[in-house]
Coordinates of C-alpha atoms in Angstrom, one line a residue:
M12 CA -73.5 51.4 -17.4
A13 CA -74.1 54.7 -15.8
F14 CA -73.8 57.8 -17.8
D15 CA -70.7 59.9 -16.8
P16 CA -70.5 63.3 -18.3
S17 CA -67.0 64.2 -17.0
K18 CA -65.8 61.7 -19.8
Y19 CA -66.8 64.4 -22.3
T20 CA -64.9 67.4 -21.2
V21 CA -61.9 68.8 -23.0
A22 CA -58.6 68.2 -21.0
K23 CA -57.2 71.5 -19.7
A24 CA -54.1 72.7 -21.7
R25 CA -50.8 72.0 -19.8
P26 CA -48.7 75.3 -19.6
L27 CA -45.3 75.8 -21.2
P28 CA -43.8 78.7 -19.2
V29 CA -41.4 81.2 -20.7
I30 CA -39.6 83.5 -18.3
L31 CA -37.5 86.6 -19.5
L32 CA -35.0 88.0 -17.4
L33 CA -34.4 91.4 -18.8
D34 CA -31.5 94.0 -18.3
R35 CA -33.1 97.6 -17.8
S36 CA -29.9 99.3 -16.5
G37 CA -28.9 102.7 -17.4
S38 CA -26.7 101.5 -20.2
M39 CA -29.7 99.9 -22.0
S40 CA -31.1 103.3 -22.4
G41 CA -32.1 104.8 -25.9
E42 CA -32.1 102.5 -28.8
K43 CA -31.4 99.3 -26.8
I44 CA -34.3 99.4 -24.5
S45 CA -36.8 100.7 -27.3
T46 CA -35.8 97.7 -29.6
L47 CA -36.0 95.3 -26.5
N48 CA -39.4 96.5 -25.8
S49 CA -40.5 96.0 -29.4
A50 CA -39.1 92.8 -29.6
V51 CA -40.8 91.5 -26.6
N52 CA -44.1 92.9 -27.6
D53 CA -43.6 91.0 -31.2
M54 CA -42.9 87.9 -29.4
I55 CA -46.2 88.2 -27.3
Q56 CA -48.3 88.6 -30.4
S57 CA -46.5 85.6 -32.1
F58 CA -47.1 83.2 -29.0
K59 CA -50.7 84.2 -29.2
T60 CA -51.0 82.0 -32.2
A61 CA -48.2 79.4 -31.5
G62 CA -49.8 77.1 -28.9
Q63 CA -52.1 74.0 -29.6
G64 CA -55.1 72.8 -27.6
E65 CA -52.8 70.6 -25.4
V66 CA -50.3 73.4 -24.9
E67 CA -50.7 76.9 -23.5
I68 CA -47.6 79.3 -23.6
N69 CA -47.4 81.2 -20.5
L70 CA -45.1 84.4 -20.2
G71 CA -43.6 86.2 -17.2
I72 CA -41.1 89.2 -17.2
I73 CA -38.5 89.8 -14.6
S74 CA -36.4 92.8 -15.0
F75 CA -33.3 94.2 -13.2
G76 CA -32.1 97.8 -12.9
D77 CA -32.7 100.7 -10.8
G78 CA -34.3 99.6 -7.6
G79 CA -33.5 95.9 -7.9
A80 CA -35.2 93.2 -9.7
S81 CA -39.0 93.6 -10.4
Y82 CA -41.8 91.1 -11.3
D83 CA -43.1 93.2 -14.2
L84 CA -45.4 90.8 -15.8
Q85 CA -46.8 87.9 -13.7
L86 CA -46.7 84.6 -15.4
Q87 CA -49.8 84.1 -17.3
P88 CA -51.3 82.8 -20.6
V89 CA -50.3 85.0 -23.4
A90 CA -53.8 85.3 -24.6
G91 CA -54.5 87.9 -21.8
I92 CA -51.3 90.0 -22.4
S93 CA -51.3 93.3 -24.1
N94 CA -47.8 95.2 -24.8
M95 CA -45.3 96.0 -22.3
S96 CA -42.6 98.6 -21.7
L97 CA -39.5 98.9 -19.7
Q98 CA -37.5 102.1 -18.8
A99 CA -33.7 101.9 -18.6
N100 CA -32.3 103.3 -15.4
G101 CA -29.6 102.3 -12.6
G102 CA -27.3 99.6 -12.1
T103 CA -27.3 95.7 -13.1
P104 CA -28.5 93.7 -10.0
M105 CA -28.7 90.3 -12.0
G106 CA -28.1 88.3 -9.0
M107 CA -31.3 89.6 -7.4
A108 CA -33.2 88.8 -10.7
L109 CA -31.9 85.2 -10.7
R110 CA -33.1 84.6 -7.0
M111 CA -36.5 86.0 -8.0
A112 CA -36.6 83.8 -11.2
K113 CA -35.5 80.7 -9.1
D114 CA -38.3 81.3 -6.5
L115 CA -40.9 81.5 -9.1
I116 CA -39.8 78.5 -10.9
E117 CA -39.7 76.4 -7.7
D118 CA -43.3 77.6 -6.7
K119 CA -45.6 74.6 -7.8
E120 CA -48.5 76.9 -7.3
I121 CA -47.5 79.0 -9.7
I122 CA -45.7 76.6 -12.2
P123 CA -47.5 73.2 -11.6
S124 CA -45.8 69.8 -11.9
K125 CA -48.0 69.0 -15.0
G126 CA -46.6 71.9 -16.8
Y127 CA -44.0 71.6 -19.4
R128 CA -40.2 72.4 -19.1
P129 CA -39.8 76.0 -18.5
A130 CA -37.8 78.4 -21.2
V131 CA -35.6 81.1 -19.5
V132 CA -34.1 84.0 -21.5
L133 CA -31.4 86.0 -20.0
V134 CA -30.6 89.4 -21.8
S135 CA -27.8 91.9 -20.6
D136 CA -25.5 94.4 -22.0
G137 CA -22.9 94.4 -19.0
A138 CA -21.6 92.7 -15.9
P139 CA -23.8 92.4 -12.8
N140 CA -22.8 94.8 -10.0
D141 CA -24.4 92.6 -7.3
S142 CA -23.4 89.3 -5.8
W143 CA -24.3 86.9 -8.5
E144 CA -22.4 84.0 -8.2
E145 CA -24.2 82.1 -5.6
P146 CA -27.7 82.6 -7.2
M147 CA -26.2 81.8 -10.6
N148 CA -24.9 78.5 -9.2
A149 CA -28.1 77.7 -7.4
F150 CA -30.3 78.4 -10.5
I151 CA -28.4 76.2 -12.9
S152 CA -27.3 73.3 -10.3
D153 CA -30.2 72.9 -7.9
G154 CA -34.0 72.0 -8.2
R155 CA -36.6 72.7 -11.0
S156 CA -34.7 75.7 -12.3
S157 CA -31.6 73.6 -13.2
K158 CA -33.8 71.7 -15.6
C159 CA -34.9 74.6 -17.7
E160 CA -34.2 75.5 -21.3
R161 CA -32.1 78.5 -21.1
F162 CA -31.1 81.1 -23.7
A163 CA -28.9 84.0 -23.2
M164 CA -28.2 87.3 -25.3
A165 CA -25.1 89.7 -24.8
I166 CA -25.9 93.0 -26.3
G167 CA -22.9 95.0 -27.5
T168 CA -20.4 93.1 -25.4
S169 CA -18.9 89.8 -26.3
Q170 CA -20.1 86.2 -27.1
E171 CA -17.3 85.3 -24.4
D172 CA -19.1 87.0 -21.7
P173 CA -18.2 84.9 -18.6
V174 CA -21.5 85.5 -16.8
L175 CA -23.8 84.8 -19.6
N176 CA -21.6 81.7 -20.4
K177 CA -22.0 80.4 -16.9
F178 CA -25.7 80.8 -17.3
L179 CA -25.8 78.4 -20.4
S180 CA -23.3 75.9 -18.9
G181 CA -24.8 72.2 -19.0
T182 CA -26.7 73.2 -22.2
E183 CA -25.7 73.0 -25.9
N184 CA -26.9 76.7 -26.5
K185 CA -24.5 79.4 -27.0
V186 CA -24.6 83.1 -26.0
F187 CA -26.1 85.0 -28.9
L188 CA -24.2 88.3 -29.4
A189 CA -26.3 91.4 -30.7
S190 CA -23.4 93.7 -32.0
D191 CA -26.0 96.5 -32.1
A192 CA -29.5 96.9 -31.2
S193 CA -30.9 96.0 -34.7
K194 CA -29.7 92.4 -33.8
I195 CA -32.0 92.2 -30.7
R196 CA -34.9 91.4 -32.8
D197 CA -33.3 88.5 -34.6
F198 CA -32.7 87.0 -31.3
F199 CA -36.1 87.0 -30.0
K200 CA -37.6 85.8 -33.3
F201 CA -35.2 82.7 -32.9
V202 CA -36.4 82.1 -29.3
T203 CA -40.1 82.7 -30.2
M204 CA -39.6 80.1 -33.1
S205 CA -37.8 77.7 -30.7
V206 CA -40.7 77.8 -28.2
S207 CA -43.2 77.7 -30.8
V208 CA -42.0 74.5 -32.3
R209 CA -41.9 72.9 -28.8
S210 CA -45.4 73.8 -28.3
R211 CA -46.4 72.1 -31.6
S212 CA -44.1 69.0 -31.2
Q213 CA -45.5 65.7 -29.8
N214 CA -43.2 66.1 -26.8
P215 CA -43.0 69.9 -25.6
N216 CA -40.5 68.7 -23.0
A217 CA -37.8 67.8 -25.5
L218 CA -35.5 70.5 -26.4
L219 CA -34.3 71.4 -29.9
P220 CA -30.9 70.9 -31.2
A221 CA -28.7 74.1 -30.9
A222 CA -28.4 76.0 -34.2
S223 CA -24.9 76.6 -35.4
N224 CA -25.6 80.4 -35.9
P225 CA -29.4 80.8 -34.3
T226 CA -29.4 84.5 -34.7
S227 CA -29.3 84.5 -38.5
M228 CA -32.4 84.9 -40.3
T229 CA -31.6 82.1 -42.5
A230 CA -31.7 79.7 -39.5
I231 CA -34.9 81.2 -38.4
E232 CA -36.5 81.0 -41.8
D233 CA -35.5 77.3 -42.4
M234 CA -36.9 76.3 -38.9
A235 CA -40.1 78.1 -39.6
K236 CA -40.4 76.4 -43.1
E237 CA -39.6 72.9 -41.6
F238 CA -42.4 73.1 -39.1
G239 CA -44.8 74.9 -41.3
I240 CA -44.9 78.1 -39.1
D241 CA -45.5 81.5 -40.5
L242 CA -43.0 84.3 -39.3

């Protein structure tokens, strides 16, 4: 039998994409944007230790505010990402951000078919001021974006937010309410833990059951303990 060295190479890790859609409108200024930046940077550092050999967590950030939507962090392995910082200003063009996110997810050169189901996180403290209905319907109903795991957080508004609840329609997840800026960290810890657990599971495409109160520290600590993950 002929010697084949290709049989002895390590298989390349499959990407698990995480895409953050973050509100940087003027109403997010002050403590809210500062805490959001800090929570995202904590997530980046936690993700660096989360993936296993077969799974590589990739992170991308799209924000929306003054000037429209911007692709602030190109989707890439977390190992190469340092800290990021957003500045708050302008309106809330969420529809534009949804269109950009969908185009990103549908591009198989950026997110290959061999990749795991993406997780998409939408964070906002107010209603969109652009045409959001059509891009929202396209995102949740058509193509690869409709199959994503979806999380949403309302900052200082209401868990009944109609836009964020629309984003979660068809999933078991609920809108997470951050009644004040301090609760933003809890939400990001929960999302970080959910993605980390998926990355270490036998089937990273499987979604975790929705928690009844996912932003409570008790729920986060219980999940970490169950899966042997350090916070």
